Tab-separated table of C-alpha atoms in Angstrom:
chain	number	residue	atom	x	y	z
A	1338	MET	CA	-0.028	-0.156	0.087
A	1339	ASN	CA	2.816	2.214	0.962
A	1340	SER	CA	4.373	1.645	-2.397
A	1341	LYS	CA	1.211	2.131	-4.410
A	1342	GLY	CA	0.733	5.324	-2.329
A	1343	LYS	CA	3.973	6.666	-3.311
A	1344	THR	CA	3.273	5.657	-6.961
A	1345	ILE	CA	0.347	7.683	-6.969
A	1346	GLY	CA	1.792	10.596	-5.192
A	1347	ILE	CA	4.696	10.690	-7.884
A	1348	VAL	CA	2.324	10.556	-10.872
A	1349	ILE	CA	0.339	13.435	-9.325
A	1350	VAL	CA	3.340	15.782	-8.870
A	1351	VAL	CA	4.692	14.697	-12.511
A	1352	ILE	CA	1.153	15.715	-13.739
A	1353	LEU	CA	1.204	18.758	-11.798
A	1354	LEU	CA	4.660	19.636	-12.856
A	1355	LEU	CA	3.536	18.940	-16.615
A	1356	VAL	CA	0.657	21.291	-16.289
A	1357	PHE	CA	2.831	24.194	-14.794
A	1358	ILE	CA	5.482	23.585	-17.503
A	1359	VAL	CA	2.768	23.880	-20.208
A	1360	TYR	CA	1.302	26.990	-18.674
A	1361	ALA	CA	4.495	28.379	-18.064
A	1362	VAL	CA	5.626	27.708	-21.613
A	1363	LYS	CA	2.320	29.215	-22.742
A	1364	TRP	CA	2.724	32.208	-20.617
A	1365	ILE	CA	6.272	32.938	-21.644
A	1366	ASN	CA	5.141	32.499	-25.281
A	1367	HIS	CA	2.362	35.073	-24.616
A	1368	ARG	CA	4.758	37.460	-23.113
A	1369	MET	CA	7.068	37.075	-26.060
A	1370	LYS	CA	4.156	37.540	-28.679
A	1371	TYR	CA	2.740	40.432	-26.968
A	1372	ALA	CA	3.575	43.689	-25.082
A	1373	ILE	CA	1.332	43.717	-21.854
A	1374	THR	CA	0.706	46.544	-19.575
A	1375	ASP	CA	-1.877	47.738	-17.302
A	1376	ALA	CA	-0.684	51.650	-17.608
A	1377	VAL	CA	-3.895	51.932	-19.784
A	1378	PHE	CA	-6.222	54.964	-19.711
A	1379	VAL	CA	-9.293	55.832	-21.781
A	1380	GLU	CA	-8.524	59.599	-23.398
A	1381	THR	CA	-10.276	61.608	-25.983
A	1382	ASP	CA	-8.960	64.098	-28.659
A	1383	TYR	CA	-12.047	66.227	-28.407
A	1384	MET	CA	-13.318	67.279	-24.949
A	1385	SER	CA	-14.671	71.042	-25.048
A	1386	ASN	CA	-15.866	73.450	-22.471
A	1387	VAL	CA	-18.820	75.132	-23.964
A	1388	GLY	CA	-20.575	78.267	-22.776
A	1389	PHE	CA	-22.717	81.087	-24.203
A	1390	ASN	CA	-21.323	83.164	-26.754
A	1391	ARG	CA	-21.654	87.070	-26.422
A	1392	VAL	CA	-24.445	86.897	-23.910
A	1393	SER	CA	-24.297	86.993	-19.948
A	1394	GLY	CA	-27.603	86.416	-17.790
A	1395	LYS	CA	-29.451	84.099	-15.585
A	1396	ILE	CA	-29.679	80.288	-16.291
A	1397	ILE	CA	-33.261	79.174	-16.679
A	1398	GLN	CA	-32.881	75.707	-18.201
A	1399	LEU	CA	-30.137	72.882	-18.278
A	1400	TYR	CA	-31.580	70.253	-20.423
A	1401	LYS	CA	-28.653	67.894	-19.675
A	1402	LYS	CA	-26.875	66.222	-17.000
A	1403	GLU	CA	-23.462	64.400	-16.465
A	1404	GLY	CA	-23.418	61.180	-18.718
A	1405	ASP	CA	-26.175	62.186	-21.127
A	1406	GLU	CA	-25.524	61.774	-24.659
A	1407	VAL	CA	-26.216	65.054	-26.915
A	1408	LYS	CA	-26.781	65.608	-30.808
A	1409	SER	CA	-25.055	68.050	-32.730
A	1410	ASN	CA	-26.896	71.451	-32.562
A	1411	GLU	CA	-29.115	70.199	-29.929
A	1412	VAL	CA	-30.186	72.879	-27.486
A	1413	ILE	CA	-28.518	71.852	-24.151
A	1414	ALA	CA	-29.126	75.213	-21.690
A	1415	LYS	CA	-30.945	78.555	-22.102
A	1416	ILE	CA	-30.285	82.025	-20.566
A	1417	ASP	CA	-33.293	84.213	-19.582
A	1418	ASP	CA	-34.114	86.305	-22.705
A	1419	THR	CA	-36.689	88.518	-21.421
A	1420	ASP	CA	-34.897	91.915	-21.742
A	1421	TYR	CA	-33.489	91.230	-25.128
A	1422	LYS	CA	-36.838	90.315	-26.399
A	1423	LEU	CA	-38.138	93.588	-24.839
A	1424	GLN	CA	-35.482	95.697	-26.515
A	1425	LEU	CA	-36.432	93.783	-29.868
A	1426	GLU	CA	-39.883	94.802	-29.653
A	1427	SER	CA	-39.087	98.437	-29.075
A	1428	LEU	CA	-36.704	98.312	-31.848
A	1429	LYS	CA	-39.264	96.895	-34.290
A	1430	ASN	CA	-41.934	99.561	-33.362
A	1431	GLU	CA	-39.058	102.198	-33.750
A	1432	ILE	CA	-38.399	100.814	-37.283
A	1433	GLN	CA	-42.058	100.806	-38.067
A	1434	ALA	CA	-42.691	104.235	-37.283
A	1435	LEU	CA	-39.768	105.346	-39.309
A	1436	VAL	CA	-40.831	103.313	-42.204
A	1437	TYR	CA	-44.459	104.999	-42.020
A	1438	GLN	CA	-42.701	108.306	-41.982
A	1439	LYS	CA	-40.720	107.474	-44.993
A	1440	GLN	CA	-43.642	106.477	-46.876
A	1441	GLN	CA	-45.538	109.668	-46.338
A	1442	LEU	CA	-42.517	111.544	-47.525
A	1443	GLU	CA	-42.276	109.180	-50.564
A	1444	ASN	CA	-45.927	110.122	-51.209
A	1445	GLN	CA	-45.450	113.746	-51.014
A	1446	LEU	CA	-42.372	113.574	-53.072
A	1447	GLN	CA	-44.238	111.909	-55.726
A	1448	ARG	CA	-46.918	114.596	-55.734
A	1449	VAL	CA	-44.744	117.517	-55.325
A	1450	SER	CA	-42.540	116.238	-58.156
A	1451	LYS	CA	-45.718	115.709	-60.404
A	1452	GLU	CA	-47.242	119.037	-59.547
A	1453	THR	CA	-43.809	120.873	-60.171
A	1454	ASP	CA	-43.247	119.033	-63.572
A	1455	ILE	CA	-47.033	120.044	-64.514
A	1456	ASN	CA	-46.571	123.659	-63.614
A	1457	GLU	CA	-43.311	124.104	-64.927
A	1458	ASN	CA	-44.538	122.490	-68.355
A	1459	VAL	CA	-47.533	124.746	-68.361
A	1460	SER	CA	-45.639	127.949	-67.506
A	1461	LYS	CA	-43.239	127.049	-70.381
A	1462	LEU	CA	-45.766	126.397	-72.934
A	1463	THR	CA	-47.668	129.474	-71.855
A	1464	VAL	CA	-44.441	131.741	-72.271
A	1465	GLU	CA	-43.829	130.378	-75.709
A	1466	GLU	CA	-47.353	131.205	-76.583
A	1467	LEU	CA	-47.383	134.526	-75.072
A	1468	ASN	CA	-44.269	135.142	-76.996
A	1469	LYS	CA	-45.927	134.264	-80.205
A	1470	LYS	CA	-48.710	136.482	-79.520
A	1471	LEU	CA	-46.231	139.282	-78.663
A	1472	GLN	CA	-44.546	138.895	-81.806
A	1473	SER	CA	-47.897	138.880	-83.734
A	1474	LEU	CA	-49.046	142.038	-82.109
A	1475	GLN	CA	-45.502	143.755	-82.665
A	1476	ALA	CA	-46.008	142.973	-86.242
A	1477	GLN	CA	-49.432	144.425	-86.515
A	1478	LYS	CA	-48.046	147.570	-84.684
A	1479	GLU	CA	-45.391	147.914	-87.143
A	1480	GLN	CA	-48.155	147.437	-89.872
A	1481	ILE	CA	-50.451	150.280	-88.272
A	1482	GLN	CA	-47.488	152.527	-87.653
A	1483	ALA	CA	-46.691	152.406	-91.027
A	1484	GLN	CA	-50.427	153.129	-91.962
A	1485	ILE	CA	-50.354	156.091	-89.545
A	1486	ASN	CA	-47.270	157.454	-91.005
A	1487	LEU	CA	-48.966	157.452	-94.491
A	1488	ALA	CA	-52.190	158.540	-93.279
A	1489	GLN	CA	-50.233	161.428	-91.339
A	1490	LYS	CA	-49.000	162.795	-94.694
A	1491	ASP	CA	-52.407	162.494	-96.314
A	1492	GLU	CA	-53.717	164.490	-93.516
A	1493	GLU	CA	-51.263	167.244	-93.890
A	1494	ARG	CA	-51.553	167.190	-97.749
A	1495	TYR	CA	-55.188	167.360	-97.668
A	1496	LYS	CA	-55.219	169.920	-94.775
A	1497	ASN	CA	-53.190	172.277	-97.105
A	1498	LEU	CA	-55.595	171.539	-99.818
A	1499	LEU	CA	-58.401	172.243	-97.790
A	1500	GLU	CA	-56.997	175.664	-96.890
A	1501	LYS	CA	-56.748	176.368	-100.466
A	1502	GLY	CA	-60.155	175.204	-101.344
A	1503	LEU	CA	-59.120	172.427	-103.614
A	1504	VAL	CA	-60.693	169.545	-101.835
A	1505	PRO	CA	-64.147	169.434	-100.135
A	1506	LYS	CA	-64.264	169.492	-96.252
A	1507	ARG	CA	-65.901	166.107	-96.225
A	1508	LYS	CA	-62.620	164.416	-97.757
A	1509	TYR	CA	-60.430	166.056	-95.341
A	1510	GLU	CA	-62.580	164.799	-92.486
A	1511	GLU	CA	-62.486	161.258	-93.900
A	1512	ILE	CA	-58.674	161.344	-93.830
A	1513	ALA	CA	-58.277	162.908	-90.254
A	1514	THR	CA	-60.951	160.371	-88.972
A	1515	ASN	CA	-58.984	157.299	-90.591
A	1516	LEU	CA	-55.760	158.673	-88.966
A	1517	GLU	CA	-57.362	159.046	-85.429
A	1518	VAL	CA	-58.860	155.434	-86.007
A	1519	LEU	CA	-55.218	154.079	-86.780
A	1520	ASN	CA	-54.015	156.027	-83.661
A	1521	LYS	CA	-56.541	154.397	-81.489
A	1522	GLN	CA	-55.671	150.881	-82.860
A	1523	LYS	CA	-52.028	151.619	-82.392
A	1524	LEU	CA	-52.826	152.424	-78.631
A	1525	ALA	CA	-55.064	149.555	-78.329
A	1526	LEU	CA	-52.075	147.253	-79.519
A	1527	GLU	CA	-49.493	148.801	-77.279
A	1528	LYS	CA	-51.864	148.267	-74.310
A	1529	SER	CA	-52.122	144.586	-75.453
A	1530	ILE	CA	-48.465	144.197	-75.760
A	1531	SER	CA	-47.983	145.711	-72.636
A	1532	GLU	CA	-50.358	143.112	-70.934
A	1533	ILE	CA	-48.696	140.297	-72.858
A	1534	LYS	CA	-45.244	141.361	-71.394
A	1535	VAL	CA	-46.659	141.399	-68.004
A	1536	SER	CA	-48.138	137.983	-68.355
A	1537	ILE	CA	-44.958	136.777	-69.951
A	1538	GLU	CA	-43.120	137.813	-66.959
A	1539	LYS	CA	-45.631	136.170	-64.611
A	1540	SER	CA	-45.212	132.855	-66.590
A	1541	LYS	CA	-41.322	133.287	-66.265
A	1542	GLN	CA	-41.825	133.657	-62.722
A	1543	SER	CA	-43.872	130.534	-62.356
A	1544	VAL	CA	-41.300	128.523	-64.108
A	1545	GLU	CA	-38.739	130.202	-61.385
A	1546	TYR	CA	-41.085	128.947	-58.724
A	1547	SER	CA	-41.028	125.363	-60.204
A	1548	LYS	CA	-37.446	125.274	-60.018
A	1549	THR	CA	-37.746	126.519	-56.482
A	1550	GLN	CA	-40.257	123.758	-55.839
A	1551	ARG	CA	-37.673	121.243	-57.158
A	1552	GLU	CA	-35.195	122.345	-54.402
A	1553	ILE	CA	-38.077	121.444	-51.869
A	1554	THR	CA	-38.274	117.919	-53.738
A	1555	LYS	CA	-34.666	117.790	-53.367
A	1556	GLU	CA	-34.893	118.437	-49.522
A	1557	ILE	CA	-37.778	115.908	-49.259
A	1558	GLN	CA	-35.319	113.316	-50.994
A	1559	ASP	CA	-32.585	114.149	-48.579
A	1560	GLN	CA	-34.953	113.389	-45.534
A	1561	ILE	CA	-35.739	110.055	-47.110
A	1562	ASN	CA	-32.070	109.240	-47.603
A	1563	ALA	CA	-31.282	110.139	-44.124
A	1564	LEU	CA	-34.449	108.018	-42.978
A	1565	ASN	CA	-33.144	105.186	-44.968
A	1566	SER	CA	-29.784	105.286	-43.216
A	1567	GLN	CA	-31.555	105.385	-39.878
A	1568	ILE	CA	-33.671	102.503	-40.909
A	1569	GLU	CA	-30.747	100.646	-41.975
A	1570	SER	CA	-28.835	101.183	-38.998
A	1571	LEU	CA	-31.633	100.077	-36.865
A	1572	ASN	CA	-32.358	97.019	-39.129
A	1573	LYS	CA	-28.596	96.122	-38.120
A	1574	LYS	CA	-29.195	96.523	-34.438
A	1575	LYS	CA	-32.467	94.294	-34.792
A	1576	GLU	CA	-30.307	91.863	-36.520
A	1577	ASP	CA	-27.824	91.832	-33.687
A	1578	LEU	CA	-30.613	91.415	-31.025
A	1579	GLU	CA	-32.202	88.610	-32.923
A	1580	ASN	CA	-28.632	86.970	-32.796
A	1581	MET	CA	-28.304	87.660	-28.890
A	1582	ILE	CA	-31.740	86.093	-28.683
A	1583	ASN	CA	-30.398	83.044	-30.604
A	1584	TYR	CA	-26.999	83.071	-28.301
A	1585	THR	CA	-29.299	82.686	-25.162
A	1586	GLU	CA	-29.654	79.043	-26.359
A	1587	LEU	CA	-26.462	77.005	-25.821
A	1588	LYS	CA	-26.172	74.409	-28.642
A	1589	ALA	CA	-23.971	71.248	-28.674
A	1590	PRO	CA	-20.906	71.645	-31.131
A	1591	TYR	CA	-21.173	67.939	-32.032
A	1592	ASN	CA	-22.385	64.705	-31.073
A	1593	GLY	CA	-21.069	63.586	-27.789
A	1594	ILE	CA	-21.469	62.985	-24.101
A	1595	ILE	CA	-21.596	65.586	-21.219
A	1596	ALA	CA	-18.419	64.926	-19.072
A	1597	LYS	CA	-19.047	67.816	-16.489
A	1598	LYS	CA	-21.858	70.227	-15.697
A	1599	TYR	CA	-20.120	73.384	-14.010
A	1600	VAL	CA	-23.380	75.461	-13.192
A	1601	SER	CA	-26.982	75.123	-11.694
A	1602	ILE	CA	-30.292	76.614	-12.791
A	1603	GLY	CA	-30.530	80.158	-11.400
A	1604	ASP	CA	-26.813	80.954	-11.594
A	1605	ILE	CA	-25.477	84.305	-13.349
A	1606	VAL	CA	-23.166	83.407	-15.974
A	1607	LYS	CA	-20.783	85.602	-18.036
A	1608	ALA	CA	-20.251	85.304	-22.025
A	1609	GLY	CA	-17.657	82.415	-22.288
A	1610	GLN	CA	-17.960	80.906	-19.093
A	1611	PRO	CA	-17.951	77.224	-19.218
A	1612	ILE	CA	-21.445	75.742	-18.771
A	1613	TYR	CA	-20.661	72.048	-19.738
A	1614	ALA	CA	-17.599	69.684	-20.706
A	1615	ILE	CA	-18.560	67.740	-23.900
A	1616	VAL	CA	-16.672	64.767	-24.975
A	1617	LYS	CA	-17.087	64.112	-28.773
A	1618	SER	CA	-18.687	60.538	-29.431
A	1619	ASP	CA	-15.993	59.312	-31.812
A	1620	SER	CA	-12.969	60.860	-30.191
A	1621	PHE	CA	-12.055	58.192	-27.481
A	1622	TYR	CA	-8.648	56.342	-27.861
A	1623	ILE	CA	-6.535	54.254	-25.484
A	1624	LYS	CA	-3.578	56.021	-24.260
A	1625	VAL	CA	-0.853	53.315	-22.979
A	1626	LEU	CA	2.211	54.133	-21.197
A	1627	LEU	CA	4.469	51.228	-22.177
A	1628	GLU	CA	7.712	50.459	-20.419
A	1629	GLU	CA	10.753	51.065	-22.745
A	1630	THR	CA	11.722	47.367	-22.107
A	1631	LYS	CA	8.476	46.135	-23.673
A	1632	LEU	CA	8.713	48.436	-26.712
A	1633	ASP	CA	10.718	46.118	-28.996
A	1634	GLY	CA	8.298	44.814	-31.613
A	1635	VAL	CA	5.608	47.158	-31.126
A	1636	LYS	CA	5.034	49.219	-34.329
A	1637	VAL	CA	2.200	51.576	-35.872
A	1638	GLY	CA	-0.515	49.448	-37.371
A	1639	ASN	CA	0.090	46.259	-34.761
A	1640	LYS	CA	-3.263	44.998	-33.237
A	1641	ALA	CA	-4.126	45.626	-29.814
A	1642	TYR	CA	-6.798	43.764	-27.235
A	1643	ILE	CA	-7.878	45.895	-24.337
A	1644	THR	CA	-9.952	44.953	-21.360
A	1645	LEU	CA	-11.223	47.797	-19.055
A	1646	ASP	CA	-11.489	47.429	-15.254
A	1647	ALA	CA	-15.072	48.905	-15.218
A	1648	TYR	CA	-16.310	46.353	-17.930
A	1649	PRO	CA	-14.137	43.079	-17.423
A	1650	ASN	CA	-16.567	41.197	-19.582
A	1651	GLU	CA	-16.342	43.612	-22.576
A	1652	LYS	CA	-13.660	43.079	-25.142
A	1653	PHE	CA	-12.134	46.091	-27.118
A	1654	GLU	CA	-9.761	45.724	-30.266
A	1655	GLY	CA	-7.485	48.302	-31.737
A	1656	VAL	CA	-4.499	49.418	-33.833
A	1657	VAL	CA	-1.363	51.169	-32.782
A	1658	GLU	CA	-1.719	54.599	-34.276
A	1659	SER	CA	1.048	56.293	-32.985
A	1660	ILE	CA	4.123	55.962	-30.776
A	1661	ASP	CA	5.552	58.990	-29.147
A	1662	ILE	CA	9.084	60.327	-29.797
A	1663	ALA	CA	9.721	61.043	-26.204
A	1664	SER	CA	9.131	59.586	-22.693
A	1665	ALA	CA	6.103	60.654	-20.601
A	1666	ALA	CA	8.815	61.886	-18.011
A	1667	LYS	CA	9.983	64.361	-20.308
A	1668	PHE	CA	6.776	66.369	-20.313
A	1669	ALA	CA	6.025	66.005	-16.386
A	1670	LEU	CA	5.550	69.052	-14.403
A	1671	VAL	CA	8.943	68.539	-12.496
A	1672	PRO	CA	11.373	66.921	-15.008
A	1673	ARG	CA	14.293	64.790	-13.605
A	1674	ASP	CA	17.716	66.888	-13.451
A	1675	ILE	CA	20.195	64.342	-14.547
A	1676	SER	CA	22.795	67.107	-15.040
A	1677	ALA	CA	24.865	66.177	-11.894
A	1678	GLY	CA	25.152	62.672	-13.056
A	1679	GLU	CA	23.486	61.019	-10.081
A	1680	PHE	CA	20.099	59.483	-10.700
A	1681	THR	CA	18.041	56.295	-10.049
A	1682	LYS	CA	17.768	53.946	-13.180
A	1683	LEU	CA	13.905	53.595	-13.721
A	1684	ALA	CA	12.181	52.020	-16.787
A	1685	GLN	CA	10.865	55.070	-18.843
A	1686	ARG	CA	7.348	54.754	-20.082
A	1687	ILE	CA	6.768	55.862	-23.852
A	1688	PRO	CA	2.933	57.081	-24.475
A	1689	VAL	CA	1.285	54.814	-27.293
A	1690	LYS	CA	-1.895	55.866	-28.978
A	1691	ILE	CA	-4.284	53.041	-29.842
A	1692	LYS	CA	-7.308	53.691	-32.182
A	1693	ILE	CA	-10.326	51.582	-30.967
A	1694	THR	CA	-11.719	49.536	-33.944
A	1695	LYS	CA	-14.172	46.947	-32.074
A	1696	GLY	CA	-16.434	47.201	-28.922
A	1697	ASN	CA	-19.192	48.981	-27.295
A	1698	LYS	CA	-17.914	52.433	-27.656
A	1699	SER	CA	-21.052	53.995	-25.740
A	1700	LEU	CA	-19.628	52.487	-22.432
A	1701	LEU	CA	-16.356	54.325	-22.755
A	1702	ARG	CA	-15.510	57.260	-20.343
A	1703	VAL	CA	-12.571	59.207	-20.054
A	1704	GLY	CA	-10.230	58.391	-17.620
A	1705	LEU	CA	-11.083	54.446	-17.221
A	1706	GLY	CA	-8.101	52.186	-16.568
A	1707	GLY	CA	-7.533	48.765	-17.684
A	1708	GLU	CA	-4.917	46.388	-19.269
A	1709	VAL	CA	-3.751	45.932	-23.152
A	1710	GLU	CA	-2.020	43.328	-25.054
A	1711	ILE	CA	-0.091	44.675	-28.162
A	1712	GLU	CA	0.978	42.114	-30.911
A	1713	LYS	CA	4.466	42.622	-31.452
A	1714	SER	CA	5.863	42.437	-35.049
A	1715	LYS	CA	8.207	39.457	-35.883
């Protein structure tokens, strides 16, 4: 029995030893094939602090909490916009009043311009017609004057003949009467000519008055131009106010997850003050601080297998995207001073960036730790 028991014990020891050797060989082979480390962190290329642009005020709505997903351009917070809306309403009323005033002036300008054109044209036509009449009357006056000159000679001649008794008195009286009629016609023509000249002067004054009216239309047009400038300026202010009202709604810049909420409803915030920190959904990567002793064989493009401590049953895969040119210690807040030649030798860690290609990315959170196995190149 003792001999048999010893044999069984030896067999068990041999089996255990063989199992140990098999696992040891597998472990060593695995370590040779993979660079393994637990200096693993979930990081992101895009984590932005977002706040209200150009506006300050009281927070009246916070639509998201930490951990919530957001869509690009989704409203995530709001500032009280009451004051901005009151200013906008007042500005709209002011613009409306100026537009009405402008319309009144445009109507007045149209009416005055039309009346001025008509009056000027009528006055010019009247001057032309009167000048023609004046020329006609002056021509008649010249003809009558010629007849008067001839009649005066006849009257003198017949008077001499009457005194000598060579012609009857009746014949002389006919000549004298004809001269008198001609003189009266001349006087009538001169009076008409004088009246026409007065009418011409009045018509010319009407033309000048029309020119003065055109100055009035210019003044009205200047007022309209000034109103246009004023309305344009107010419209720009209106546009700015409308933009300000739009800015009272804070929108997500991209699809992502709320990483941090900095304020609460009722807080007074300033323009540019952070309200949320948002991580972009597709920006997660794995940052590995790989020991320099394990760097051999690790190349860009090598596959990697990640396990996160928070989700031990979830498997993630990735590829090496970049290997930093300097160790992590080089960028420490207080780098080691080795100029004196005294230092403790430590295995330096080189930052390696791994792009995640497989796995439930919605589970990822910045700062999570875990373990990574990176395939080594042969």
